[in-house]
JSON list of N, CA, C and O in Angstrom, two decimals:
[
{"chain": "A", "resi": 3, "resn": "MET", "atom": "N", "xyz": [45.78, 39.65, 19.93]},
{"chain": "A", "resi": 3, "resn": "MET", "atom": "CA", "xyz": [45.02, 38.96, 18.91]},
{"chain": "A", "resi": 3, "resn": "MET", "atom": "C", "xyz": [43.60, 39.51, 18.89]},
{"chain": "A", "resi": 3, "resn": "MET", "atom": "O", "xyz": [42.93, 39.57, 19.91]},
{"chain": "A", "resi": 4, "resn": "ARG", "atom": "N", "xyz": [43.15, 39.90, 17.72]},
{"chain": "A", "resi": 4, "resn": "ARG", "atom": "CA", "xyz": [41.84, 40.51, 17.56]},
{"chain": "A", "resi": 4, "resn": "ARG", "atom": "C", "xyz": [40.86, 39.50, 16.98]},
{"chain": "A", "resi": 4, "resn": "ARG", "atom": "O", "xyz": [41.15, 38.82, 16.00]},
{"chain": "A", "resi": 5, "resn": "LEU", "atom": "N", "xyz": [39.68, 39.38, 17.59]},
{"chain": "A", "resi": 5, "resn": "LEU", "atom": "CA", "xyz": [38.66, 38.46, 17.08]},
{"chain": "A", "resi": 5, "resn": "LEU", "atom": "C", "xyz": [37.91, 39.11, 15.93]},
{"chain": "A", "resi": 5, "resn": "LEU", "atom": "O", "xyz": [37.52, 40.27, 16.01]},
{"chain": "A", "resi": 6, "resn": "PRO", "atom": "N", "xyz": [37.66, 38.35, 14.88]},
{"chain": "A", "resi": 6, "resn": "PRO", "atom": "CA", "xyz": [36.90, 38.90, 13.75]},
{"chain": "A", "resi": 6, "resn": "PRO", "atom": "C", "xyz": [35.42, 39.04, 14.13]},
{"chain": "A", "resi": 6, "resn": "PRO", "atom": "O", "xyz": [34.81, 38.12, 14.64]},
{"chain": "A", "resi": 7, "resn": "LEU", "atom": "N", "xyz": [34.87, 40.20, 13.88]},
{"chain": "A", "resi": 7, "resn": "LEU", "atom": "CA", "xyz": [33.52, 40.51, 14.32]},
{"chain": "A", "resi": 7, "resn": "LEU", "atom": "C", "xyz": [32.45, 39.86, 13.45]},
{"chain": "A", "resi": 7, "resn": "LEU", "atom": "O", "xyz": [31.46, 39.33, 13.98]},
{"chain": "A", "resi": 8, "resn": "VAL", "atom": "N", "xyz": [32.62, 39.87, 12.15]},
{"chain": "A", "resi": 8, "resn": "VAL", "atom": "CA", "xyz": [31.57, 39.36, 11.25]},
{"chain": "A", "resi": 8, "resn": "VAL", "atom": "C", "xyz": [31.30, 37.87, 11.47]},
{"chain": "A", "resi": 8, "resn": "VAL", "atom": "O", "xyz": [30.13, 37.48, 11.61]},
{"chain": "A", "resi": 9, "resn": "PRO", "atom": "N", "xyz": [32.31, 36.99, 11.51]},
{"chain": "A", "resi": 9, "resn": "PRO", "atom": "CA", "xyz": [32.01, 35.58, 11.74]},
{"chain": "A", "resi": 9, "resn": "PRO", "atom": "C", "xyz": [31.34, 35.33, 13.10]},
{"chain": "A", "resi": 9, "resn": "PRO", "atom": "O", "xyz": [30.46, 34.49, 13.21]},
{"chain": "A", "resi": 10, "resn": "ILE", "atom": "N", "xyz": [31.73, 36.08, 14.11]},
{"chain": "A", "resi": 10, "resn": "ILE", "atom": "CA", "xyz": [31.13, 35.89, 15.43]},
{"chain": "A", "resi": 10, "resn": "ILE", "atom": "C", "xyz": [29.66, 36.31, 15.41]},
{"chain": "A", "resi": 10, "resn": "ILE", "atom": "O", "xyz": [28.80, 35.62, 15.97]},
{"chain": "A", "resi": 11, "resn": "VAL", "atom": "N", "xyz": [29.36, 37.41, 14.75]},
{"chain": "A", "resi": 11, "resn": "VAL", "atom": "CA", "xyz": [27.96, 37.85, 14.64]},
{"chain": "A", "resi": 11, "resn": "VAL", "atom": "C", "xyz": [27.15, 36.84, 13.84]},
{"chain": "A", "resi": 11, "resn": "VAL", "atom": "O", "xyz": [26.01, 36.52, 14.21]},
{"chain": "A", "resi": 12, "resn": "LEU", "atom": "N", "xyz": [27.73, 36.31, 12.77]},
{"chain": "A", "resi": 12, "resn": "LEU", "atom": "CA", "xyz": [27.02, 35.30, 11.98]},
{"chain": "A", "resi": 12, "resn": "LEU", "atom": "C", "xyz": [26.73, 34.04, 12.78]},
{"chain": "A", "resi": 12, "resn": "LEU", "atom": "O", "xyz": [25.66, 33.45, 12.66]},
{"chain": "A", "resi": 13, "resn": "VAL", "atom": "N", "xyz": [27.68, 33.61, 13.61]},
{"chain": "A", "resi": 13, "resn": "VAL", "atom": "CA", "xyz": [27.46, 32.43, 14.45]},
{"chain": "A", "resi": 13, "resn": "VAL", "atom": "C", "xyz": [26.35, 32.69, 15.45]},
{"chain": "A", "resi": 13, "resn": "VAL", "atom": "O", "xyz": [25.48, 31.84, 15.67]},
{"chain": "A", "resi": 14, "resn": "LEU", "atom": "N", "xyz": [26.36, 33.86, 16.06]},
{"chain": "A", "resi": 14, "resn": "LEU", "atom": "CA", "xyz": [25.30, 34.19, 17.02]},
{"chain": "A", "resi": 14, "resn": "LEU", "atom": "C", "xyz": [23.93, 34.21, 16.35]},
{"chain": "A", "resi": 14, "resn": "LEU", "atom": "O", "xyz": [22.95, 33.71, 16.91]},
{"chain": "A", "resi": 15, "resn": "LEU", "atom": "N", "xyz": [23.85, 34.76, 15.15]},
{"chain": "A", "resi": 15, "resn": "LEU", "atom": "CA", "xyz": [22.58, 34.78, 14.43]},
{"chain": "A", "resi": 15, "resn": "LEU", "atom": "C", "xyz": [22.14, 33.37, 14.02]},
{"chain": "A", "resi": 15, "resn": "LEU", "atom": "O", "xyz": [20.96, 33.05, 14.07]},
{"chain": "A", "resi": 16, "resn": "ALA", "atom": "N", "xyz": [23.10, 32.53, 13.63]},
{"chain": "A", "resi": 16, "resn": "ALA", "atom": "CA", "xyz": [22.76, 31.15, 13.28]},
{"chain": "A", "resi": 16, "resn": "ALA", "atom": "C", "xyz": [22.25, 30.39, 14.49]},
{"chain": "A", "resi": 16, "resn": "ALA", "atom": "O", "xyz": [21.27, 29.65, 14.39]},
{"chain": "A", "resi": 17, "resn": "LEU", "atom": "N", "xyz": [22.89, 30.57, 15.63]},
{"chain": "A", "resi": 17, "resn": "LEU", "atom": "CA", "xyz": [22.42, 29.90, 16.85]},
{"chain": "A", "resi": 17, "resn": "LEU", "atom": "C", "xyz": [21.06, 30.43, 17.29]},
{"chain": "A", "resi": 17, "resn": "LEU", "atom": "O", "xyz": [20.22, 29.67, 17.79]},
{"chain": "A", "resi": 18, "resn": "LEU", "atom": "N", "xyz": [20.83, 31.71, 17.08]},
{"chain": "A", "resi": 18, "resn": "LEU", "atom": "CA", "xyz": [19.52, 32.28, 17.38]},
{"chain": "A", "resi": 18, "resn": "LEU", "atom": "C", "xyz": [18.45, 31.68, 16.48]},
{"chain": "A", "resi": 18, "resn": "LEU", "atom": "O", "xyz": [17.34, 31.38, 16.93]},
{"chain": "A", "resi": 19, "resn": "ASP", "atom": "N", "xyz": [18.79, 31.46, 15.22]},
{"chain": "A", "resi": 19, "resn": "ASP", "atom": "CA", "xyz": [17.86, 30.83, 14.29]},
{"chain": "A", "resi": 19, "resn": "ASP", "atom": "C", "xyz": [17.56, 29.38, 14.69]},
{"chain": "A", "resi": 19, "resn": "ASP", "atom": "O", "xyz": [16.44, 28.91, 14.56]},
{"chain": "A", "resi": 20, "resn": "LEU", "atom": "N", "xyz": [18.56, 28.69, 15.20]},
{"chain": "A", "resi": 20, "resn": "LEU", "atom": "CA", "xyz": [18.40, 27.28, 15.58]},
{"chain": "A", "resi": 20, "resn": "LEU", "atom": "C", "xyz": [17.93, 27.09, 17.02]},
{"chain": "A", "resi": 20, "resn": "LEU", "atom": "O", "xyz": [17.79, 25.96, 17.47]},
{"chain": "A", "resi": 21, "resn": "ARG", "atom": "N", "xyz": [17.68, 28.17, 17.73]},
{"chain": "A", "resi": 21, "resn": "ARG", "atom": "CA", "xyz": [17.35, 28.10, 19.15]},
{"chain": "A", "resi": 21, "resn": "ARG", "atom": "C", "xyz": [16.19, 27.17, 19.45]},
{"chain": "A", "resi": 21, "resn": "ARG", "atom": "O", "xyz": [16.29, 26.30, 20.32]},
{"chain": "A", "resi": 22, "resn": "THR", "atom": "N", "xyz": [15.08, 27.30, 18.75]},
{"chain": "A", "resi": 22, "resn": "THR", "atom": "CA", "xyz": [13.92, 26.46, 19.05]},
{"chain": "A", "resi": 22, "resn": "THR", "atom": "C", "xyz": [14.19, 25.00, 18.71]},
{"chain": "A", "resi": 22, "resn": "THR", "atom": "O", "xyz": [13.76, 24.10, 19.44]},
{"chain": "A", "resi": 23, "resn": "GLU", "atom": "N", "xyz": [14.90, 24.77, 17.61]},
{"chain": "A", "resi": 23, "resn": "GLU", "atom": "CA", "xyz": [15.23, 23.38, 17.25]},
{"chain": "A", "resi": 23, "resn": "GLU", "atom": "C", "xyz": [16.13, 22.74, 18.31]},
{"chain": "A", "resi": 23, "resn": "GLU", "atom": "O", "xyz": [15.94, 21.58, 18.66]},
{"chain": "A", "resi": 24, "resn": "LEU", "atom": "N", "xyz": [17.08, 23.52, 18.81]},
{"chain": "A", "resi": 24, "resn": "LEU", "atom": "CA", "xyz": [17.97, 22.98, 19.84]},
{"chain": "A", "resi": 24, "resn": "LEU", "atom": "C", "xyz": [17.23, 22.73, 21.14]},
{"chain": "A", "resi": 24, "resn": "LEU", "atom": "O", "xyz": [17.52, 21.76, 21.85]},
{"chain": "A", "resi": 25, "resn": "GLN", "atom": "N", "xyz": [16.26, 23.57, 21.46]},
{"chain": "A", "resi": 25, "resn": "GLN", "atom": "CA", "xyz": [15.45, 23.35, 22.66]},
{"chain": "A", "resi": 25, "resn": "GLN", "atom": "C", "xyz": [14.62, 22.08, 22.51]},
{"chain": "A", "resi": 25, "resn": "GLN", "atom": "O", "xyz": [14.49, 21.30, 23.46]},
{"chain": "A", "resi": 26, "resn": "LEU", "atom": "N", "xyz": [14.04, 21.87, 21.33]},
{"chain": "A", "resi": 26, "resn": "LEU", "atom": "CA", "xyz": [13.28, 20.65, 21.09]},
{"chain": "A", "resi": 26, "resn": "LEU", "atom": "C", "xyz": [14.17, 19.41, 21.17]},
{"chain": "A", "resi": 26, "resn": "LEU", "atom": "O", "xyz": [13.77, 18.38, 21.71]},
{"chain": "A", "resi": 27, "resn": "LEU", "atom": "N", "xyz": [15.39, 19.51, 20.63]},
{"chain": "A", "resi": 27, "resn": "LEU", "atom": "CA", "xyz": [16.32, 18.39, 20.73]},
{"chain": "A", "resi": 27, "resn": "LEU", "atom": "C", "xyz": [16.70, 18.09, 22.17]},
{"chain": "A", "resi": 27, "resn": "LEU", "atom": "O", "xyz": [16.86, 16.93, 22.54]},
{"chain": "A", "resi": 28, "resn": "ALA", "atom": "N", "xyz": [16.86, 19.13, 22.96]},
{"chain": "A", "resi": 28, "resn": "ALA", "atom": "CA", "xyz": [17.22, 18.93, 24.37]},
{"chain": "A", "resi": 28, "resn": "ALA", "atom": "C", "xyz": [16.09, 18.24, 25.13]},
{"chain": "A", "resi": 28, "resn": "ALA", "atom": "O", "xyz": [16.34, 17.42, 26.02]},
{"chain": "A", "resi": 29, "resn": "ASP", "atom": "N", "xyz": [14.85, 18.55, 24.74]},
{"chain": "A", "resi": 29, "resn": "ASP", "atom": "CA", "xyz": [13.71, 17.94, 25.43]},
{"chain": "A", "resi": 29, "resn": "ASP", "atom": "C", "xyz": [13.42, 16.53, 24.93]},
{"chain": "A", "resi": 29, "resn": "ASP", "atom": "O", "xyz": [13.18, 15.62, 25.73]},
{"chain": "A", "resi": 30, "resn": "HIS", "atom": "N", "xyz": [13.40, 16.36, 23.62]},
{"chain": "A", "resi": 30, "resn": "HIS", "atom": "CA", "xyz": [13.02, 15.07, 23.02]},
{"chain": "A", "resi": 30, "resn": "HIS", "atom": "C", "xyz": [13.93, 14.77, 21.84]},
{"chain": "A", "resi": 30, "resn": "HIS", "atom": "O", "xyz": [13.63, 15.12, 20.72]},
{"chain": "A", "resi": 31, "resn": "PHE", "atom": "N", "xyz": [15.05, 14.12, 22.13]},
{"chain": "A", "resi": 31, "resn": "PHE", "atom": "CA", "xyz": [16.02, 13.82, 21.07]},
{"chain": "A", "resi": 31, "resn": "PHE", "atom": "C", "xyz": [15.54, 12.66, 20.23]},
{"chain": "A", "resi": 31, "resn": "PHE", "atom": "O", "xyz": [15.22, 11.58, 20.74]},
{"chain": "A", "resi": 32, "resn": "THR", "atom": "N", "xyz": [15.49, 12.87, 18.92]},
{"chain": "A", "resi": 32, "resn": "THR", "atom": "CA", "xyz": [15.26, 11.79, 17.97]},
{"chain": "A", "resi": 32, "resn": "THR", "atom": "C", "xyz": [16.17, 12.04, 16.77]},
{"chain": "A", "resi": 32, "resn": "THR", "atom": "O", "xyz": [16.51, 13.18, 16.45]},
{"chain": "A", "resi": 33, "resn": "PHE", "atom": "N", "xyz": [16.55, 10.96, 16.12]},
{"chain": "A", "resi": 33, "resn": "PHE", "atom": "CA", "xyz": [17.40, 11.11, 14.94]},
{"chain": "A", "resi": 33, "resn": "PHE", "atom": "C", "xyz": [16.64, 11.74, 13.79]},
{"chain": "A", "resi": 33, "resn": "PHE", "atom": "O", "xyz": [17.24, 12.41, 12.94]},
{"chain": "A", "resi": 34, "resn": "ALA", "atom": "N", "xyz": [15.34, 11.56, 13.76]},
{"chain": "A", "resi": 34, "resn": "ALA", "atom": "CA", "xyz": [14.53, 12.19, 12.72]},
{"chain": "A", "resi": 34, "resn": "ALA", "atom": "C", "xyz": [14.57, 13.71, 12.86]},
{"chain": "A", "resi": 34, "resn": "ALA", "atom": "O", "xyz": [14.65, 14.43, 11.86]},
{"chain": "A", "resi": 35, "resn": "SER", "atom": "N", "xyz": [14.52, 14.20, 14.08]},
{"chain": "A", "resi": 35, "resn": "SER", "atom": "CA", "xyz": [14.57, 15.65, 14.28]},
{"chain": "A", "resi": 35, "resn": "SER", "atom": "C", "xyz": [15.96, 16.20, 13.93]},
{"chain": "A", "resi": 35, "resn": "SER", "atom": "O", "xyz": [16.06, 17.30, 13.39]},
{"chain": "A", "resi": 36, "resn": "VAL", "atom": "N", "xyz": [16.99, 15.44, 14.18]},
{"chain": "A", "resi": 36, "resn": "VAL", "atom": "CA", "xyz": [18.34, 15.86, 13.80]},
{"chain": "A", "resi": 36, "resn": "VAL", "atom": "C", "xyz": [18.45, 15.93, 12.28]},
{"chain": "A", "resi": 36, "resn": "VAL", "atom": "O", "xyz": [19.08, 16.85, 11.73]},
{"chain": "A", "resi": 37, "resn": "ALA", "atom": "N", "xyz": [17.82, 15.00, 11.59]},
{"chain": "A", "resi": 37, "resn": "ALA", "atom": "CA", "xyz": [17.87, 14.98, 10.13]},
{"chain": "A", "resi": 37, "resn": "ALA", "atom": "C", "xyz": [17.06, 16.12, 9.52]},
{"chain": "A", "resi": 37, "resn": "ALA", "atom": "O", "xyz": [17.35, 16.56, 8.40]},
{"chain": "A", "resi": 38, "resn": "GLU", "atom": "N", "xyz": [16.06, 16.61, 10.22]},
{"chain": "A", "resi": 38, "resn": "GLU", "atom": "CA", "xyz": [15.21, 17.68, 9.69]},
{"chain": "A", "resi": 38, "resn": "GLU", "atom": "C", "xyz": [15.83, 19.07, 9.86]},
{"chain": "A", "resi": 38, "resn": "GLU", "atom": "O", "xyz": [15.45, 19.99, 9.14]},
{"chain": "A", "resi": 39, "resn": "ILE", "atom": "N", "xyz": [16.73, 19.23, 10.77]},
{"chain": "A", "resi": 39, "resn": "ILE", "atom": "CA", "xyz": [17.32, 20.56, 11.02]},
{"chain": "A", "resi": 39, "resn": "ILE", "atom": "C", "xyz": [17.99, 21.13, 9.77]},
{"chain": "A", "resi": 39, "resn": "ILE", "atom": "O", "xyz": [17.72, 22.28, 9.41]},
{"chain": "A", "resi": 40, "resn": "PRO", "atom": "N", "xyz": [18.85, 20.40, 9.06]},
{"chain": "A", "resi": 40, "resn": "PRO", "atom": "CA", "xyz": [19.46, 20.99, 7.86]},
{"chain": "A", "resi": 40, "resn": "PRO", "atom": "C", "xyz": [18.43, 21.31, 6.77]},
{"chain": "A", "resi": 40, "resn": "PRO", "atom": "O", "xyz": [18.63, 22.22, 5.98]},
{"chain": "A", "resi": 41, "resn": "ARG", "atom": "N", "xyz": [17.35, 20.57, 6.74]},
{"chain": "A", "resi": 41, "resn": "ARG", "atom": "CA", "xyz": [16.33, 20.82, 5.72]},
{"chain": "A", "resi": 41, "resn": "ARG", "atom": "C", "xyz": [15.60, 22.13, 5.96]},
{"chain": "A", "resi": 41, "resn": "ARG", "atom": "O", "xyz": [15.25, 22.84, 5.02]},
{"chain": "A", "resi": 42, "resn": "HIS", "atom": "N", "xyz": [15.38, 22.47, 7.22]},
{"chain": "A", "resi": 42, "resn": "HIS", "atom": "CA", "xyz": [14.65, 23.68, 7.56]},
{"chain": "A", "resi": 42, "resn": "HIS", "atom": "C", "xyz": [15.55, 24.89, 7.80]},
{"chain": "A", "resi": 42, "resn": "HIS", "atom": "O", "xyz": [15.08, 26.03, 7.76]},
{"chain": "A", "resi": 43, "resn": "HIS", "atom": "N", "xyz": [16.82, 24.67, 8.10]},
{"chain": "A", "resi": 43, "resn": "HIS", "atom": "CA", "xyz": [17.75, 25.76, 8.41]},
{"chain": "A", "resi": 43, "resn": "HIS", "atom": "C", "xyz": [19.09, 25.58, 7.69]},
{"chain": "A", "resi": 43, "resn": "HIS", "atom": "O", "xyz": [20.15, 25.52, 8.32]},
{"chain": "A", "resi": 44, "resn": "PRO", "atom": "N", "xyz": [19.09, 25.51, 6.36]},
{"chain": "A", "resi": 44, "resn": "PRO", "atom": "CA", "xyz": [20.35, 25.24, 5.65]},
{"chain": "A", "resi": 44, "resn": "PRO", "atom": "C", "xyz": [21.38, 26.36, 5.79]},
{"chain": "A", "resi": 44, "resn": "PRO", "atom": "O", "xyz": [22.58, 26.09, 5.89]},
{"chain": "A", "resi": 45, "resn": "LEU", "atom": "N", "xyz": [20.94, 27.60, 5.82]},
{"chain": "A", "resi": 45, "resn": "LEU", "atom": "CA", "xyz": [21.89, 28.70, 5.93]},
{"chain": "A", "resi": 45, "resn": "LEU", "atom": "C", "xyz": [22.57, 28.71, 7.30]},
{"chain": "A", "resi": 45, "resn": "LEU", "atom": "O", "xyz": [23.78, 28.92, 7.40]},
{"chain": "A", "resi": 46, "resn": "ALA", "atom": "N", "xyz": [21.82, 28.47, 8.35]},
{"chain": "A", "resi": 46, "resn": "ALA", "atom": "CA", "xyz": [22.40, 28.44, 9.69]},
{"chain": "A", "resi": 46, "resn": "ALA", "atom": "C", "xyz": [23.41, 27.31, 9.82]},
{"chain": "A", "resi": 46, "resn": "ALA", "atom": "O", "xyz": [24.49, 27.49, 10.40]},
{"chain": "A", "resi": 47, "resn": "ILE", "atom": "N", "xyz": [23.11, 26.16, 9.25]},
{"chain": "A", "resi": 47, "resn": "ILE", "atom": "CA", "xyz": [24.03, 25.02, 9.29]},
{"chain": "A", "resi": 47, "resn": "ILE", "atom": "C", "xyz": [25.29, 25.35, 8.49]},
{"chain": "A", "resi": 47, "resn": "ILE", "atom": "O", "xyz": [26.41, 25.07, 8.93]},
{"chain": "A", "resi": 48, "resn": "ALA", "atom": "N", "xyz": [25.12, 25.97, 7.33]},
{"chain": "A", "resi": 48, "resn": "ALA", "atom": "CA", "xyz": [26.28, 26.33, 6.51]},
{"chain": "A", "resi": 48, "resn": "ALA", "atom": "C", "xyz": [27.17, 27.33, 7.23]},
{"chain": "A", "resi": 48, "resn": "ALA", "atom": "O", "xyz": [28.40, 27.22, 7.20]},
{"chain": "A", "resi": 49, "resn": "VAL", "atom": "N", "xyz": [26.58, 28.30, 7.89]},
{"chain": "A", "resi": 49, "resn": "VAL", "atom": "CA", "xyz": [27.37, 29.29, 8.63]},
{"chain": "A", "resi": 49, "resn": "VAL", "atom": "C", "xyz": [28.16, 28.61, 9.75]},
{"chain": "A", "resi": 49, "resn": "VAL", "atom": "O", "xyz": [29.35, 28.88, 9.93]},
{"chain": "A", "resi": 50, "resn": "LEU", "atom": "N", "xyz": [27.52, 27.71, 10.47]},
{"chain": "A", "resi": 50, "resn": "LEU", "atom": "CA", "xyz": [28.22, 27.03, 11.57]},
{"chain": "A", "resi": 50, "resn": "LEU", "atom": "C", "xyz": [29.34, 26.14, 11.05]},
{"chain": "A", "resi": 50, "resn": "LEU", "atom": "O", "xyz": [30.40, 26.05, 11.68]},
{"chain": "A", "resi": 51, "resn": "LEU", "atom": "N", "xyz": [29.12, 25.49, 9.92]},
{"chain": "A", "resi": 51, "resn": "LEU", "atom": "CA", "xyz": [30.17, 24.62, 9.36]},
{"chain": "A", "resi": 51, "resn": "LEU", "atom": "C", "xyz": [31.34, 25.42, 8.78]},
{"chain": "A", "resi": 51, "resn": "LEU", "atom": "O", "xyz": [32.48, 24.97, 8.81]},
{"chain": "A", "resi": 52, "resn": "LEU", "atom": "N", "xyz": [31.06, 26.60, 8.23]},
{"chain": "A", "resi": 52, "resn": "LEU", "atom": "CA", "xyz": [32.10, 27.40, 7.58]},
{"chain": "A", "resi": 52, "resn": "LEU", "atom": "C", "xyz": [32.75, 28.43, 8.49]},
{"chain": "A", "resi": 52, "resn": "LEU", "atom": "O", "xyz": [33.63, 29.18, 8.06]},
{"chain": "A", "resi": 53, "resn": "THR", "atom": "N", "xyz": [32.34, 28.49, 9.74]},
{"chain": "A", "resi": 53, "resn": "THR", "atom": "CA", "xyz": [32.90, 29.47, 10.67]},
{"chain": "A", "resi": 53, "resn": "THR", "atom": "C", "xyz": [34.42, 29.37, 10.83]},
{"chain": "A", "resi": 53, "resn": "THR", "atom": "O", "xyz": [35.10, 30.40, 10.78]},
{"chain": "A", "resi": 54, "resn": "PRO", "atom": "N", "xyz": [35.00, 28.19, 11.02]},
{"chain": "A", "resi": 54, "resn": "PRO", "atom": "CA", "xyz": [36.47, 28.15, 11.14]},
{"chain": "A", "resi": 54, "resn": "PRO", "atom": "C", "xyz": [37.17, 28.72, 9.91]},
{"chain": "A", "resi": 54, "resn": "PRO", "atom": "O", "xyz": [38.17, 29.43, 10.03]},
{"chain": "A", "resi": 55, "resn": "TRP", "atom": "N", "xyz": [36.66, 28.42, 8.73]},
{"chain": "A", "resi": 55, "resn": "TRP", "atom": "CA", "xyz": [37.24, 28.96, 7.50]},
{"chain": "A", "resi": 55, "resn": "TRP", "atom": "C", "xyz": [37.11, 30.48, 7.45]},
{"chain": "A", "resi": 55, "resn": "TRP", "atom": "O", "xyz": [38.06, 31.18, 7.07]},
{"chain": "A", "resi": 56, "resn": "MET", "atom": "N", "xyz": [35.94, 31.01, 7.85]},
{"chain": "A", "resi": 56, "resn": "MET", "atom": "CA", "xyz": [35.74, 32.47, 7.84]},
{"chain": "A", "resi": 56, "resn": "MET", "atom": "C", "xyz": [36.68, 33.16, 8.81]},
{"chain": "A", "resi": 56, "resn": "MET", "atom": "O", "xyz": [37.22, 34.23, 8.52]},
{"chain": "A", "resi": 57, "resn": "ILE", "atom": "N", "xyz": [36.92, 32.55, 9.95]},
{"chain": "A", "resi": 57, "resn": "ILE", "atom": "CA", "xyz": [37.82, 33.15, 10.95]},
{"chain": "A", "resi": 57, "resn": "ILE", "atom": "C", "xyz": [39.26, 33.14, 10.42]},
{"chain": "A", "resi": 57, "resn": "ILE", "atom": "O", "xyz": [39.99, 34.11, 10.56]},
{"chain": "A", "resi": 58, "resn": "ARG", "atom": "N", "xyz": [39.65, 32.03, 9.80]},
{"chain": "A", "resi": 58, "resn": "ARG", "atom": "CA", "xyz": [41.02, 31.96, 9.23]},
{"chain": "A", "resi": 58, "resn": "ARG", "atom": "C", "xyz": [41.20, 32.98, 8.12]},
{"chain": "A", "resi": 58, "resn": "ARG", "atom": "O", "xyz": [42.26, 33.61, 8.01]},
{"chain": "A", "resi": 59, "resn": "CYS", "atom": "N", "xyz": [40.21, 33.16, 7.28]},
{"chain": "A", "resi": 59, "resn": "CYS", "atom": "CA", "xyz": [40.32, 34.09, 6.15]},
{"chain": "A", "resi": 59, "resn": "CYS", "atom": "C", "xyz": [40.29, 35.55, 6.59]},
{"chain": "A", "resi": 59, "resn": "CYS", "atom": "O", "xyz": [40.82, 36.41, 5.90]},
{"chain": "A", "resi": 60, "resn": "SER", "atom": "N", "xyz": [39.69, 35.84, 7.71]},
{"chain": "A", "resi": 60, "resn": "SER", "atom": "CA", "xyz": [39.56, 37.24, 8.13]},
{"chain": "A", "resi": 60, "resn": "SER", "atom": "C", "xyz": [40.77, 37.71, 8.94]},
{"chain": "A", "resi": 60, "resn": "SER", "atom": "O", "xyz": [40.84, 38.87, 9.32]},
{"chain": "A", "resi": 61, "resn": "ARG", "atom": "N", "xyz": [41.73, 36.87, 9.17]},
{"chain": "A", "resi": 61, "resn": "ARG", "atom": "CA", "xyz": [42.93, 37.29, 9.93]},
{"chain": "A", "resi": 61, "resn": "ARG", "atom": "C", "xyz": [43.95, 37.90, 9.03]},
{"chain": "A", "resi": 61, "resn": "ARG", "atom": "O", "xyz": [44.13, 37.76, 7.93]}
]
């Protein structure tokens, strides 16, 4: 079974984009900060949500 390269690279880039937000959440969790993440990083959130679909389509 071969892993699709493009979705994996996109996930890594999305997590890299969200790195500082995730660090802030780990230090000081608030629901307001969780609500602000999609507003400031919509593409990264979309990539993470659509990753299973991208992996299924690339097989």
